[in-house]
JSON list of C-alpha atoms in Angstrom, two decimals:
[
{"chain": "A", "resi": 1, "resn": "GLY", "atom": "CA", "xyz": [37.74, -153.86, 18.54]},
{"chain": "A", "resi": 2, "resn": "GLY", "atom": "CA", "xyz": [33.95, -153.02, 18.78]},
{"chain": "A", "resi": 3, "resn": "GLY", "atom": "CA", "xyz": [33.24, -155.66, 21.22]},
{"chain": "A", "resi": 4, "resn": "ARG", "atom": "CA", "xyz": [30.92, -155.20, 24.37]},
{"chain": "A", "resi": 5, "resn": "PRO", "atom": "CA", "xyz": [32.35, -153.91, 27.33]},
{"chain": "A", "resi": 6, "resn": "ALA", "atom": "CA", "xyz": [33.27, -156.71, 29.78]},
{"chain": "A", "resi": 7, "resn": "ALA", "atom": "CA", "xyz": [29.96, -157.30, 32.06]},
{"chain": "A", "resi": 8, "resn": "GLN", "atom": "CA", "xyz": [31.85, -157.47, 35.15]},
{"chain": "A", "resi": 9, "resn": "HIS", "atom": "CA", "xyz": [33.13, -153.91, 34.66]},
{"chain": "A", "resi": 10, "resn": "LEU", "atom": "CA", "xyz": [29.69, -152.43, 34.15]},
{"chain": "A", "resi": 11, "resn": "ASP", "atom": "CA", "xyz": [28.59, -151.89, 37.73]},
{"chain": "A", "resi": 12, "resn": "LEU", "atom": "CA", "xyz": [31.55, -150.80, 39.57]},
{"chain": "A", "resi": 13, "resn": "PRO", "atom": "CA", "xyz": [31.46, -147.43, 41.18]},
{"chain": "A", "resi": 14, "resn": "GLU", "atom": "CA", "xyz": [34.31, -144.90, 40.38]},
{"chain": "A", "resi": 15, "resn": "THR", "atom": "CA", "xyz": [34.84, -146.27, 37.12]},
{"chain": "A", "resi": 16, "resn": "GLY", "atom": "CA", "xyz": [38.16, -145.30, 35.73]},
{"chain": "A", "resi": 17, "resn": "SER", "atom": "CA", "xyz": [39.58, -143.76, 38.95]},
{"chain": "A", "resi": 18, "resn": "ALA", "atom": "CA", "xyz": [42.95, -144.94, 40.36]},
{"chain": "A", "resi": 19, "resn": "ASP", "atom": "CA", "xyz": [41.54, -146.72, 43.06]},
{"chain": "A", "resi": 20, "resn": "GLU", "atom": "CA", "xyz": [38.78, -148.50, 40.86]},
{"chain": "A", "resi": 21, "resn": "VAL", "atom": "CA", "xyz": [41.60, -149.54, 38.39]},
{"chain": "A", "resi": 22, "resn": "LEU", "atom": "CA", "xyz": [43.75, -150.88, 40.92]},
{"chain": "A", "resi": 23, "resn": "PHE", "atom": "CA", "xyz": [40.94, -153.04, 42.60]},
{"chain": "A", "resi": 24, "resn": "SER", "atom": "CA", "xyz": [39.71, -154.26, 39.22]},
{"chain": "A", "resi": 25, "resn": "GLN", "atom": "CA", "xyz": [43.28, -155.41, 38.38]},
{"chain": "A", "resi": 26, "resn": "ARG", "atom": "CA", "xyz": [44.46, -156.96, 41.53]},
{"chain": "A", "resi": 27, "resn": "CYS", "atom": "CA", "xyz": [40.97, -158.86, 42.38]},
{"chain": "A", "resi": 28, "resn": "HIS", "atom": "CA", "xyz": [40.97, -159.76, 38.61]},
{"chain": "A", "resi": 29, "resn": "ASP", "atom": "CA", "xyz": [44.36, -162.00, 39.14]},
{"chain": "A", "resi": 30, "resn": "CYS", "atom": "CA", "xyz": [41.97, -164.58, 40.39]},
{"chain": "A", "resi": 31, "resn": "HIS", "atom": "CA", "xyz": [38.21, -163.91, 39.78]},
{"chain": "A", "resi": 32, "resn": "VAL", "atom": "CA", "xyz": [35.77, -161.43, 38.66]},
{"chain": "A", "resi": 33, "resn": "PRO", "atom": "CA", "xyz": [35.83, -158.31, 41.12]},
{"chain": "A", "resi": 34, "resn": "PRO", "atom": "CA", "xyz": [32.97, -158.13, 43.40]},
{"chain": "A", "resi": 35, "resn": "ARG", "atom": "CA", "xyz": [30.68, -155.29, 43.60]},
{"chain": "A", "resi": 36, "resn": "PRO", "atom": "CA", "xyz": [31.41, -153.07, 46.68]},
{"chain": "A", "resi": 37, "resn": "GLN", "atom": "CA", "xyz": [27.77, -152.07, 47.21]},
{"chain": "A", "resi": 38, "resn": "ASP", "atom": "CA", "xyz": [26.94, -156.05, 47.74]},
{"chain": "A", "resi": 39, "resn": "LYS", "atom": "CA", "xyz": [28.34, -156.00, 51.22]},
{"chain": "A", "resi": 40, "resn": "PRO", "atom": "CA", "xyz": [28.32, -153.64, 54.11]},
{"chain": "A", "resi": 41, "resn": "ALA", "atom": "CA", "xyz": [31.52, -151.74, 54.99]},
{"chain": "A", "resi": 42, "resn": "ALA", "atom": "CA", "xyz": [32.04, -153.89, 57.96]},
{"chain": "A", "resi": 43, "resn": "ALA", "atom": "CA", "xyz": [32.29, -157.22, 55.94]},
{"chain": "A", "resi": 44, "resn": "TRP", "atom": "CA", "xyz": [35.22, -155.86, 53.92]},
{"chain": "A", "resi": 45, "resn": "PRO", "atom": "CA", "xyz": [38.24, -156.14, 55.99]},
{"chain": "A", "resi": 46, "resn": "ALA", "atom": "CA", "xyz": [37.79, -159.82, 56.57]},
{"chain": "A", "resi": 47, "resn": "ILE", "atom": "CA", "xyz": [37.27, -160.46, 52.78]},
{"chain": "A", "resi": 48, "resn": "VAL", "atom": "CA", "xyz": [40.25, -158.38, 51.62]},
{"chain": "A", "resi": 49, "resn": "GLN", "atom": "CA", "xyz": [42.47, -160.29, 54.17]},
{"chain": "A", "resi": 50, "resn": "ARG", "atom": "CA", "xyz": [41.16, -163.65, 52.95]},
{"chain": "A", "resi": 51, "resn": "MET", "atom": "CA", "xyz": [41.90, -162.63, 49.60]},
{"chain": "A", "resi": 52, "resn": "GLN", "atom": "CA", "xyz": [45.59, -161.56, 50.38]},
{"chain": "A", "resi": 53, "resn": "SER", "atom": "CA", "xyz": [46.10, -164.92, 51.84]},
{"chain": "A", "resi": 54, "resn": "HIS", "atom": "CA", "xyz": [44.62, -166.81, 48.77]},
{"chain": "A", "resi": 55, "resn": "ARG", "atom": "CA", "xyz": [47.32, -164.60, 46.81]},
{"chain": "A", "resi": 56, "resn": "ILE", "atom": "CA", "xyz": [50.09, -165.74, 48.99]},
{"chain": "A", "resi": 57, "resn": "THR", "atom": "CA", "xyz": [48.89, -169.36, 48.77]},
{"chain": "A", "resi": 58, "resn": "ASN", "atom": "CA", "xyz": [48.64, -169.14, 45.00]},
{"chain": "A", "resi": 59, "resn": "GLY", "atom": "CA", "xyz": [52.21, -167.61, 44.61]},
{"chain": "A", "resi": 60, "resn": "LEU", "atom": "CA", "xyz": [50.93, -164.40, 43.67]},
{"chain": "A", "resi": 61, "resn": "THR", "atom": "CA", "xyz": [52.51, -161.19, 44.83]},
{"chain": "A", "resi": 62, "resn": "PRO", "atom": "CA", "xyz": [50.93, -160.02, 48.21]},
{"chain": "A", "resi": 63, "resn": "LEU", "atom": "CA", "xyz": [49.29, -156.70, 48.01]},
{"chain": "A", "resi": 64, "resn": "SER", "atom": "CA", "xyz": [51.50, -153.82, 49.60]},
{"chain": "A", "resi": 65, "resn": "ALA", "atom": "CA", "xyz": [50.10, -151.94, 52.48]},
{"chain": "A", "resi": 66, "resn": "GLU", "atom": "CA", "xyz": [49.40, -148.96, 50.39]},
{"chain": "A", "resi": 67, "resn": "GLU", "atom": "CA", "xyz": [47.56, -151.16, 47.85]},
{"chain": "A", "resi": 68, "resn": "LEU", "atom": "CA", "xyz": [45.47, -152.77, 50.78]},
{"chain": "A", "resi": 69, "resn": "GLY", "atom": "CA", "xyz": [44.71, -149.30, 51.99]},
{"chain": "A", "resi": 70, "resn": "ARG", "atom": "CA", "xyz": [43.31, -147.92, 48.73]},
{"chain": "A", "resi": 71, "resn": "ILE", "atom": "CA", "xyz": [41.56, -150.99, 48.12]},
{"chain": "A", "resi": 72, "resn": "MET", "atom": "CA", "xyz": [39.81, -151.04, 51.49]},
{"chain": "A", "resi": 73, "resn": "GLY", "atom": "CA", "xyz": [38.99, -147.57, 51.13]},
{"chain": "A", "resi": 74, "resn": "TYR", "atom": "CA", "xyz": [37.39, -147.92, 47.61]},
{"chain": "A", "resi": 75, "resn": "LEU", "atom": "CA", "xyz": [35.44, -151.02, 48.96]},
{"chain": "A", "resi": 76, "resn": "GLN", "atom": "CA", "xyz": [34.35, -149.06, 52.15]},
{"chain": "A", "resi": 77, "resn": "ARG", "atom": "CA", "xyz": [33.23, -145.91, 50.66]},
{"chain": "A", "resi": 78, "resn": "ASN", "atom": "CA", "xyz": [31.39, -147.64, 48.02]},
{"chain": "A", "resi": 79, "resn": "ALA", "atom": "CA", "xyz": [29.85, -150.11, 50.49]},
{"chain": "A", "resi": 80, "resn": "LYS", "atom": "CA", "xyz": [25.93, -151.16, 50.68]},
{"chain": "A", "resi": 81, "resn": "ASP", "atom": "CA", "xyz": [25.57, -148.91, 53.97]},
{"chain": "A", "resi": 82, "resn": "ALA", "atom": "CA", "xyz": [28.15, -146.04, 52.89]},
{"chain": "A", "resi": 83, "resn": "THR", "atom": "CA", "xyz": [26.54, -142.81, 53.45]}
]
């Protein structure tokens, strides 16, 4: 041990929460997870659906309806324009 924390996890909101962990694990299957605060809430549904399509195309297990709901909630409540 003793290494620095992974840079891609330093700036995610709700660090360590069940929804943040799910988001980080699923997104990290293919890429560094994005920061929810980088985009407005309205932008996330199309992005998440596009990534779901990529998962299927790449032979990964699609996200369940529950996972999609939790990830979408996490992204939207932490989005750039969230109040």
